[in-house]
CSV table of C-alpha atoms and ligand atoms in Angstrom, one decimal:
chain,number,residue,atom,x,y,z
R,1,MET,CA,7.3,-17.9,12.6
R,2,LYS,CA,10.8,-18.5,13.9
R,3,ARG,CA,9.9,-16.7,17.0
R,4,GLY,CA,6.9,-19.0,17.8
R,5,PHE,CA,3.9,-16.8,16.9
R,6,LEU,CA,1.9,-19.8,15.8
R,7,ASN,CA,2.7,-21.7,19.0
R,8,SER,CA,1.8,-19.1,21.5
R,9,SER,CA,-1.5,-18.7,23.2
R,10,LYS,CA,-4.7,-18.2,21.0
R,11,GLY,CA,-6.0,-14.7,20.3
R,12,LYS,CA,-7.1,-13.2,23.6
R,13,LYS,CA,-10.8,-12.4,24.0
R,14,LYS,CA,-10.4,-8.9,25.3
R,15,PRO,CA,-8.3,-6.1,23.8
R,16,LEU,CA,-4.9,-5.9,25.3
R,17,TYR,CA,-3.6,-2.5,25.5
R,18,GLU,CA,-3.5,1.1,24.4
R,19,ALA,CA,-0.2,1.8,22.8
R,20,PRO,CA,2.0,4.7,24.0
R,21,THR,CA,2.0,8.2,22.6
R,22,SER,CA,4.4,9.1,19.9
R,23,THR,CA,6.0,12.5,20.3
R,24,GLU,CA,8.8,12.7,17.7
R,25,SER,CA,8.0,13.6,14.2
R,26,SER,CA,7.8,10.5,12.1
R,27,GLN,CA,9.3,12.2,9.2
R,28,GLN,CA,12.9,11.8,10.4
R,29,ALA,CA,12.1,8.2,11.2
R,30,ILE,CA,10.9,7.5,7.6
R,31,GLN,CA,14.0,9.3,6.2
R,32,ASP,CA,16.2,7.2,8.4
R,33,GLN,CA,14.5,4.0,7.3
R,34,GLU,CA,14.9,4.8,3.6
R,35,LYS,CA,18.5,5.8,3.6
R,36,PRO,CA,20.6,3.2,1.8
R,37,ARG,CA,22.6,1.0,4.2
R,38,PRO,CA,25.9,-0.5,3.3
R,39,THR,CA,25.6,-3.5,5.6
R,40,LYS,CA,23.0,-6.2,6.1
R,41,LEU,CA,21.1,-5.6,9.3
R,42,PRO,CA,19.9,-8.8,11.0
R,43,PHE,CA,16.9,-8.5,13.2
R,44,GLY,CA,17.2,-8.8,17.0
R,45,LYS,CA,20.9,-8.4,17.6
R,46,VAL,CA,20.5,-5.5,19.9
R,47,SER,CA,17.7,-5.8,22.5
R,48,LEU,CA,16.6,-3.8,25.5
R,49,THR,CA,15.3,-5.7,28.5
R,50,THR,CA,12.5,-3.1,29.1
R,51,THR,CA,8.9,-3.8,28.5
R,52,THR,CA,6.2,-1.3,28.0
R,53,ALA,CA,3.0,-1.2,30.0
R,54,TYR,CA,-0.3,-0.9,28.2
R,55,THR,CA,-3.7,-0.2,29.4
R,56,LYS,CA,-7.1,-1.6,28.2
R,57,PHE,CA,-9.4,0.6,26.3
R,58,ASP,CA,-12.7,0.8,24.5
R,59,HIS,CA,-12.8,0.0,20.8
R,60,THR,CA,-15.6,2.5,20.1
R,61,ARG,CA,-13.8,5.4,21.8
R,62,VAL,CA,-12.9,8.4,19.6
R,63,ASP,CA,-11.8,11.1,22.1
R,64,TYR,CA,-8.1,10.8,21.9
R,65,ASP,CA,-5.2,13.2,22.2
R,66,SER,CA,-3.8,14.2,18.8
R,67,ASN,CA,-0.7,12.0,18.9
R,68,GLN,CA,-2.0,9.0,20.9
R,69,THR,CA,-1.5,5.7,19.2
R,70,VAL,CA,-4.2,3.1,19.7
R,71,VAL,CA,-4.6,-0.6,18.7
R,72,THR,CA,-8.1,-1.5,17.9
R,73,THR,CA,-10.2,-3.4,15.3
R,74,ILE,CA,-12.3,-2.0,12.5
R,75,PRO,CA,-15.2,-2.4,12.6
R,76,PRO,CA,-15.0,-2.1,16.4
R,77,ARG,CA,-15.4,-5.4,18.0
R,78,ASP,CA,-17.9,-6.1,20.8
R,79,TYR,CA,-16.4,-9.3,22.3
R,80,ASP,CA,-19.8,-10.3,23.8
R,81,MET,CA,-21.3,-10.4,20.3
R,82,PRO,CA,-20.5,-12.7,17.3
R,83,PRO,CA,-17.9,-11.3,15.0
R,84,ASP,CA,-19.0,-9.2,12.0
R,85,PRO,CA,-19.6,-11.5,9.0
R,86,ASP,CA,-17.1,-9.4,6.9
R,87,GLY,CA,-14.5,-9.9,9.7
R,88,HIS,CA,-12.5,-7.4,11.7
R,89,SER,CA,-9.3,-5.8,10.6
R,90,ALA,CA,-6.7,-5.3,13.3
R,91,TRP,CA,-5.9,-1.5,13.2
R,92,ILE,CA,-2.9,0.4,14.6
R,93,VAL,CA,-3.9,4.0,14.3
R,94,ARG,CA,-3.3,7.5,15.8
R,95,GLY,CA,-6.4,8.4,17.9
R,96,THR,CA,-7.5,11.4,15.9
R,97,THR,CA,-7.3,9.4,12.7
R,98,LYS,CA,-9.5,6.7,14.2
R,99,ALA,CA,-12.0,9.4,15.1
R,100,LYS,CA,-11.8,10.7,11.5
R,101,ILE,CA,-13.0,7.4,10.1
R,102,LEU,CA,-15.5,6.5,12.8
R,103,ASN,CA,-17.1,10.0,12.6
R,104,ARG,CA,-17.4,9.9,8.8
R,105,PRO,CA,-21.1,10.5,7.8
R,106,GLY,CA,-20.9,7.5,5.4
R,107,TYR,CA,-19.3,5.1,7.9
R,108,PRO,CA,-20.0,2.2,8.3
R,109,LYS,CA,-20.9,1.1,4.8
R,110,ALA,CA,-21.4,-2.5,3.9
R,111,VAL,CA,-18.3,-4.1,2.3
R,112,PRO,CA,-19.2,-4.2,-1.5
R,113,LYS,CA,-19.5,-7.8,-2.8
R,114,PRO,CA,-18.9,-8.9,-6.4
R,115,SER,CA,-22.1,-9.7,-8.3
R,116,GLY,CA,-21.1,-13.3,-9.1
R,117,PRO,CA,-18.8,-15.9,-7.8
R,118,PRO,CA,-15.1,-14.8,-7.5
R,119,ALA,CA,-13.6,-14.3,-10.9
R,120,TYR,CA,-10.1,-15.1,-9.6
R,121,GLU,CA,-8.2,-17.9,-8.1
R,122,VAL,CA,-5.2,-17.7,-5.8
R,123,ARG,CA,-2.6,-20.1,-7.3
R,124,ALA,CA,1.0,-20.9,-6.8
R,125,THR,CA,3.3,-19.5,-9.6
R,126,PRO,CA,6.5,-21.3,-10.5
R,127,ASP,CA,8.9,-18.4,-9.7
R,128,MET,CA,6.9,-15.9,-7.7
R,129,GLY,CA,5.9,-17.9,-4.6
R,130,MET,CA,2.2,-18.3,-3.9
R,131,GLY,CA,-4.6,-11.7,-0.9
R,132,ALA,CA,-7.7,-6.3,5.4
R,133,LEU,CA,-6.0,-8.4,7.9
R,134,LEU,CA,-4.2,-5.4,9.4
R,135,VAL,CA,-4.0,-1.7,8.9
R,136,ALA,CA,-1.0,0.1,10.3
R,137,PRO,CA,0.7,3.5,10.0
R,138,ARG,CA,3.4,3.6,7.4
R,139,ASP,CA,6.0,4.8,10.0
R,140,ILE,CA,5.2,1.8,12.2
R,141,GLY,CA,8.8,0.7,12.2
R,142,MET,CA,9.8,3.7,14.3
R,143,MET,CA,6.8,4.6,16.3
R,144,ALA,CA,6.5,1.8,18.9
R,145,ASP,CA,7.7,3.8,21.9
R,146,SER,CA,8.8,7.4,21.5
R,147,SER,CA,10.8,7.2,24.8
R,148,LYS,CA,13.3,5.1,23.0
R,149,PHE,CA,14.2,8.1,20.8
R,150,LYS,CA,16.6,9.4,23.4
R,151,LEU,CA,18.7,6.3,22.8
R,152,ARG,CA,19.8,7.8,19.5
R,153,GLU,CA,22.9,9.3,21.2
R,154,LYS,CA,23.9,6.1,23.1
R,155,TYR,CA,23.8,3.7,20.2
R,156,SER,CA,25.2,3.7,16.6
R,157,PRO,CA,22.6,4.4,13.9
R,158,ASP,CA,22.3,0.7,13.0
R,159,GLU,CA,22.0,-0.4,16.6
R,160,PHE,CA,19.4,2.3,17.3
R,161,ARG,CA,17.5,1.1,14.2
R,162,GLN,CA,17.6,-2.5,15.5
R,163,ILE,CA,16.3,-1.4,18.9
R,164,MET,CA,13.4,0.4,17.3
R,165,MET,CA,12.6,-2.6,15.1
R,166,MET,CA,12.7,-4.9,18.1
R,167,GLU,CA,10.3,-2.5,20.0
R,168,CYS,CA,8.0,-2.4,17.0
R,169,GLU,CA,8.0,-6.2,16.7
R,170,LYS,CA,6.9,-6.5,20.4
R,171,LEU,CA,3.9,-4.2,19.7
R,172,LEU,CA,3.1,-6.1,16.5
R,173,GLU,CA,3.3,-9.5,18.2
R,174,ASN,CA,0.6,-8.3,20.6
R,175,VAL,CA,-1.5,-7.0,17.8
R,176,VAL,CA,-1.3,-10.2,15.8
R,177,GLN,CA,-2.0,-12.4,18.8
R,178,GLY,CA,-4.6,-10.2,20.5
R,179,TYR,CA,-6.5,-8.5,17.8
R,180,MET,CA,-6.6,-10.8,14.8
R,181,GLN,CA,-9.2,-13.5,14.3
R,182,PRO,CA,-7.4,-16.9,14.2
R,183,GLU,CA,-8.0,-17.4,10.5
R,184,HIS,CA,-6.8,-13.9,9.8
R,185,ARG,CA,-3.7,-14.5,11.9
R,186,GLU,CA,-3.0,-17.7,10.0
R,187,ALA,CA,-3.4,-16.0,6.6
R,188,PHE,CA,-1.3,-13.0,7.7
R,189,LEU,CA,1.6,-15.1,9.0
R,190,ALA,CA,1.6,-17.1,5.7
R,191,LEU,CA,2.3,-14.0,3.6
R,192,ALA,CA,5.6,-13.3,1.9
R,193,ASN,CA,8.5,-11.5,3.7
R,194,SER,CA,11.2,-10.0,1.5
R,195,HIS,CA,12.6,-7.8,4.3
R,196,GLN,CA,14.8,-10.3,5.9
R,197,GLU,CA,18.0,-8.3,6.2
R,198,ASP,CA,17.0,-4.7,6.8
R,199,GLY,CA,16.5,-5.0,10.6
R,200,SER,CA,12.7,-5.7,10.3
R,201,GLY,CA,11.3,-8.4,12.6
R,202,PRO,CA,9.2,-11.1,10.9
R,203,ILE,CA,5.9,-9.3,11.4
R,204,LEU,CA,7.2,-5.9,10.3
R,205,GLY,CA,8.8,-7.7,7.3
R,206,ILE,CA,5.4,-9.0,6.3
R,207,ILE,CA,3.9,-5.5,6.6
R,208,ARG,CA,6.6,-4.0,4.5
R,209,THR,CA,6.4,-6.6,1.8
R,210,ASN,CA,2.6,-6.8,1.5
R,211,GLY,CA,1.2,-3.3,2.5
R,212,TYR,CA,-1.0,-1.3,0.1
R,213,LYS,CA,-0.9,2.5,0.7
R,214,ILE,CA,-4.4,3.6,1.6
R,215,GLU,CA,-5.2,6.7,-0.4
R,216,GLY,CA,-7.1,9.3,1.7
R,217,LEU,CA,-6.2,8.0,5.1
R,218,PHE,CA,-3.5,10.0,6.9
R,219,ASP,CA,-2.8,11.5,10.3
R,220,GLY,CA,-3.4,15.2,10.7
R,221,PRO,CA,-4.9,17.7,8.3
R,222,LYS,CA,-2.9,16.9,5.2
R,223,LEU,CA,-0.3,14.5,3.7
R,224,ASN,CA,3.2,15.4,4.7
R,225,GLU,CA,6.1,15.7,2.2
R,226,TRP,CA,7.2,12.1,2.7
R,227,ASP,CA,3.7,10.6,2.8
R,228,SER,CA,5.0,9.2,6.1
R,229,ASN,CA,1.7,10.0,7.8
R,230,THR,CA,-0.3,7.5,5.6
R,231,TYR,CA,-1.5,4.0,6.4
R,232,SER,CA,-0.9,0.6,4.8
R,233,ALA,CA,-3.4,-2.2,4.5
R,234,ILE,CA,-2.3,-5.9,4.5
R,235,LEU,CA,-4.9,-7.9,2.7
R,236,LYS,CA,-5.8,-11.6,2.6
R,237,VAL,CA,-6.1,-12.0,-1.1
R,238,GLY,CA,-4.9,-8.6,-2.4
R,239,SER,CA,-1.5,-9.1,-0.8
R,240,ARG,CA,-1.0,-12.2,-2.9
R,241,ILE,CA,-1.0,-10.2,-6.1
R,242,ASN,CA,2.4,-10.0,-7.8
R,243,HIS,CA,4.0,-7.1,-9.5
R,244,SER,CA,4.2,-6.3,-13.2
R,245,CYS,CA,5.4,-3.3,-15.1
R,246,ARG,CA,2.4,-4.0,-17.4
R,247,PRO,CA,-0.3,-4.2,-14.7
R,248,ASN,CA,-3.8,-5.4,-15.6
R,249,ILE,CA,-5.6,-4.3,-12.4
R,250,THR,CA,-5.8,-1.3,-10.2
R,251,HIS,CA,-7.2,-0.8,-6.7
R,252,GLN,CA,-9.1,1.8,-4.6
R,253,PHE,CA,-9.7,2.0,-0.9
R,254,ASP,CA,-13.2,2.8,0.3
R,255,LEU,CA,-12.9,4.7,3.6
R,256,ASP,CA,-16.6,4.2,4.5
R,257,ALA,CA,-16.6,0.4,4.0
R,258,PHE,CA,-12.9,0.4,5.1
R,259,CYS,CA,-12.0,-2.1,2.4
R,260,MET,CA,-9.9,-2.3,-0.8
R,261,SER,CA,-11.6,-3.0,-4.1
R,262,PHE,CA,-9.7,-4.2,-7.2
R,263,PHE,CA,-10.7,-3.3,-10.8
R,264,ALA,CA,-9.6,-4.8,-14.1
R,265,LYS,CA,-7.9,-2.2,-16.3
R,266,ARG,CA,-8.6,-4.1,-19.5
R,267,ASP,CA,-10.2,-7.4,-20.5
R,268,ILE,CA,-8.2,-10.1,-18.7
R,269,PRO,CA,-8.3,-13.5,-20.4
R,270,SER,CA,-9.0,-16.5,-18.2
R,271,GLY,CA,-5.7,-17.9,-16.8
R,272,GLU,CA,-3.8,-14.6,-17.0
R,273,GLN,CA,-2.2,-13.6,-13.7
R,274,LEU,CA,-3.6,-10.5,-12.0
R,275,SER,CA,-0.9,-7.9,-11.4
R,276,TYR,CA,-0.5,-4.4,-10.3
R,277,SER,CA,2.7,-2.3,-10.1
R,278,TYR,CA,4.8,-2.0,-6.9
R,279,CYS,CA,6.8,0.8,-8.5
R,280,TYR,CA,6.4,4.0,-10.4
R,281,LEU,CA,6.0,3.0,-14.1
R,282,GLY,CA,7.1,6.3,-15.7
R,283,GLN,CA,10.8,5.4,-15.4
R,284,SER,CA,13.4,3.3,-17.2
R,285,ALA,CA,13.7,-0.4,-16.7
R,286,ALA,CA,16.9,0.0,-14.7
R,287,ALA,CA,15.2,2.6,-12.4
R,288,ARG,CA,12.2,0.2,-11.9
R,289,GLN,CA,14.5,-2.6,-11.0
R,290,ALA,CA,16.2,-0.4,-8.4
R,291,GLU,CA,12.9,0.6,-6.9
R,292,LEU,CA,11.8,-3.0,-6.7
R,293,ALA,CA,15.0,-4.2,-5.1
R,294,PRO,CA,13.6,-4.2,-1.5
R,295,TYR,CA,11.0,-6.8,-2.6
R,296,GLY,CA,13.8,-9.2,-3.4
R,297,PHE,CA,13.1,-10.0,-7.0
R,298,SER,CA,14.1,-8.9,-10.5
R,299,CYS,CA,11.1,-8.2,-12.7
R,300,THR,CA,11.0,-10.4,-15.7
R,301,CYS,CA,7.9,-9.0,-17.3
R,302,PRO,CA,8.1,-8.5,-21.1
R,303,SER,CA,8.6,-4.7,-20.7
R,304,CYS,CA,11.7,-5.4,-18.5
R,305,VAL,CA,13.1,-8.2,-20.5
R,306,ASN,CA,12.6,-6.4,-23.9
R,307,ALA,CA,13.5,-2.9,-22.6
R,308,THR,CA,15.2,-0.7,-25.2
R,309,PRO,CA,16.3,2.9,-25.1
R,310,GLU,CA,13.1,3.7,-27.0
R,311,SER,CA,10.9,2.0,-24.4
R,312,ASP,CA,12.7,3.8,-21.6
R,313,LYS,CA,12.2,7.1,-23.4
R,314,LEU,CA,8.5,6.4,-23.9
R,315,ARG,CA,8.1,5.6,-20.2
R,316,THR,CA,10.0,8.6,-19.0
R,317,GLU,CA,8.3,11.0,-21.4
R,318,TYR,CA,4.7,9.9,-22.0
R,319,GLU,CA,3.2,11.7,-19.0
R,320,GLN,CA,4.8,15.0,-20.0
R,321,ARG,CA,3.9,14.6,-23.6
R,322,ILE,CA,0.2,14.0,-22.6
R,323,MET,CA,0.3,17.0,-20.3
R,324,ALA,CA,2.0,19.3,-22.8
R,325,THR,CA,-0.5,18.3,-25.6
R,326,ALA,CA,-3.4,18.8,-23.2
R,327,ILE,CA,-2.2,22.4,-22.5
R,328,SER,CA,-1.7,23.2,-26.2
R,329,VAL,CA,-5.1,21.7,-27.2
R,330,ALA,CA,-6.7,23.8,-24.4
R,331,ARG,CA,-5.0,26.8,-25.8
R,332,GLY,CA,-6.5,26.2,-29.2
R,333,VAL,CA,-4.1,24.0,-31.1
R,334,ALA,CA,-6.2,21.6,-33.2
R,335,ASN,CA,-4.7,19.9,-36.2
R,336,LYS,CA,-4.8,16.5,-37.7
R,337,ALA,CA,-1.0,15.9,-37.2
R,338,THR,CA,-1.5,16.2,-33.4
R,339,PHE,CA,-4.4,13.7,-33.6
R,340,VAL,CA,-2.2,11.2,-35.6
R,341,SER,CA,0.6,11.6,-33.1
R,342,LEU,CA,-1.7,11.1,-30.1
R,343,VAL,CA,-3.3,8.0,-31.7
R,344,ASP,CA,0.2,6.7,-32.3
R,345,LEU,CA,1.1,7.4,-28.6
R,346,LYS,CA,-2.0,5.4,-27.6
R,347,LYS,CA,-0.8,2.5,-29.6
R,348,GLN,CA,2.7,2.6,-28.1
R,349,LEU,CA,1.3,2.8,-24.6
R,350,ILE,CA,-0.8,-0.4,-25.2
R,351,GLU,CA,2.2,-2.2,-26.7
R,352,GLU,CA,4.3,-1.2,-23.7
R,353,GLY,CA,1.6,-2.3,-21.3
R,354,LEU,CA,1.0,1.2,-19.9
R,355,ASP,CA,-2.8,1.2,-20.7
R,356,GLY,CA,-3.4,0.4,-17.0
R,357,THR,CA,-1.8,3.6,-15.8
R,358,GLU,CA,-3.4,6.9,-14.9
R,359,GLY,CA,-1.9,8.6,-17.9
R,360,TYR,CA,-3.8,6.4,-20.3
R,361,PRO,CA,-7.3,7.8,-19.6
R,362,ARG,CA,-5.9,11.3,-19.6
R,363,LEU,CA,-4.5,10.6,-23.1
R,364,LEU,CA,-8.0,9.4,-24.2
R,365,GLN,CA,-9.5,12.5,-22.8
R,366,VAL,CA,-7.1,14.8,-24.8
R,367,ILE,CA,-7.8,12.8,-28.0
R,368,SER,CA,-11.5,13.2,-27.4
R,369,ILE,CA,-11.3,16.9,-26.8
R,370,LEU,CA,-9.1,17.3,-29.9
R,371,CYS,CA,-11.6,15.3,-32.0
R,372,GLY,CA,-14.3,17.6,-30.8
R,373,LYS,CA,-12.3,20.7,-32.0
R,374,LEU,CA,-11.6,19.0,-35.3
R,375,GLY,CA,-15.3,18.3,-35.8
R,376,MET,CA,-14.7,14.5,-35.7
R,377,THR,CA,-17.9,13.9,-33.6
R,378,ALA,CA,-18.0,10.1,-33.9
R,379,GLU,CA,-14.3,9.8,-32.7
R,380,GLU,CA,-14.9,12.3,-30.0
R,381,SER,CA,-17.6,10.1,-28.4
R,382,LYS,CA,-15.6,6.9,-29.1
R,383,TYR,CA,-12.6,8.1,-27.1
R,384,LEU,CA,-14.7,9.6,-24.4
R,385,LYS,CA,-16.5,6.3,-24.0
R,386,GLU,CA,-13.3,4.5,-23.8
R,387,MET,CA,-11.9,7.0,-21.3
R,388,LYS,CA,-14.9,6.5,-19.0
R,389,LYS,CA,-14.2,2.8,-18.9
R,390,HIS,CA,-10.9,3.6,-17.3
R,391,ILE,CA,-12.2,6.0,-14.6
R,392,LEU,CA,-13.1,4.3,-11.3
H,1,SAM,C1,3.0,-8.8,-1.9
H,1,SAM,S1,3.9,-10.3,-2.1
H,1,SAM,C2,3.1,-11.0,-3.5
H,1,SAM,C3,2.5,-12.4,-3.3
H,1,SAM,C4,3.6,-13.4,-3.1
H,1,SAM,N1,4.1,-13.9,-4.4
H,1,SAM,C5,3.0,-14.6,-2.3
H,1,SAM,O1,3.2,-15.7,-2.8
H,1,SAM,O2,2.4,-14.4,-1.3
H,1,SAM,C6,5.4,-9.7,-2.8
H,1,SAM,C7,6.5,-10.7,-3.0
H,1,SAM,O3,6.1,-11.6,-4.1
H,1,SAM,C8,7.2,-11.9,-4.9
H,1,SAM,N2,6.9,-11.2,-6.2
H,1,SAM,C9,6.0,-10.3,-6.5
H,1,SAM,N3,6.0,-9.9,-7.8
H,1,SAM,C10,6.9,-10.7,-8.4
H,1,SAM,C11,7.4,-10.8,-9.7
H,1,SAM,N4,7.0,-10.0,-10.7
H,1,SAM,N5,8.4,-11.6,-9.9
H,1,SAM,C12,9.0,-12.4,-8.9
H,1,SAM,N6,8.5,-12.3,-7.6
H,1,SAM,C13,7.5,-11.5,-7.4
H,1,SAM,C14,8.4,-11.2,-4.3
H,1,SAM,O4,9.0,-12.2,-3.5
H,1,SAM,C15,7.8,-10.1,-3.4
H,1,SAM,O5,8.6,-9.8,-2.3
């Protein structure tokens, strides 16, 4: 906002450019970004006077070189036609990944609609500030123009980082102005930005604060070790959802409809805030707070405020316990003591707010299998039924 995004010219009618090819592996770039930095890094202190030339291109095109980065919309927009009623997401994507989606046999699928009126409201919260607008590669901060990578030797690491962020911000300004529908742009620029001092420009800051990892969308044949070849989705309503270490919803991205859906993990009383977890939940309260630090808040959920050595132990060990018991049950261990201990673990997970995690349905499955082996048929189907409610 500081830099006048809302005041500049309205979204252009035609696509603006095809972004340059990225040649350097993005893995190093992601590693660089994630290294802890001793100093604050204000945005925009080091700037190059160069500009990058971009060429126009066709939104429906899919025959790209493997490493070519394109800026487009999804669904592809024909500017002589009215916009799609579900809207168009701005999309920064490597060309072969664009082809992967547009060539999927199931694409395009209609965006699923809730059966009734929205069962949620977006409301301001007293201490957490005030929900796909854009889909971008996770390594966006370092991919704007690969020719800049040779500057590594000339500048200090922090200066180099600032230059890359500045280049990235130029690309993003073009995307926000040229590819977003006006109402999407307004919603996007109103999202929170907790990355004020890590060198990110205002738009990159919004992406980093509000992006959901898209499971199943990645460049190349498989996920790399750092997951740096994945994509993030910034959502109009979904990006308004706050964090809790006791989440009550989960989400899933549908590649054919190219949209995110949210699902309740338990019955949610009217008035309770929807939340999902921004961090890995199988760790101690201190480790969770450390992972949340880039979001600029300390979690005050009951599991953080009331954390004890026992709750930390439960969190760090429950997945392993479920796994180990699953193995021993599969190997033939079947006794009442194991059943009692698993039911107790279930109770503890609910109390700790971990019944929204992936481990919980796994636990229900193990209990159900164990009940089957113990001849407890009614319990077997009860736990199986409960487990199925947790599977998307
Ligand atoms: C993805 S946004 C969530 C929506 C945001 N609250 C808003 O008003 O648009 C992430 C930011 O929301 C705030 N936030 C999210 N969860 C929070 C929590 N549990 N406690 C305090 N602030 C939180 C932090 O400022 C964080 O950087």
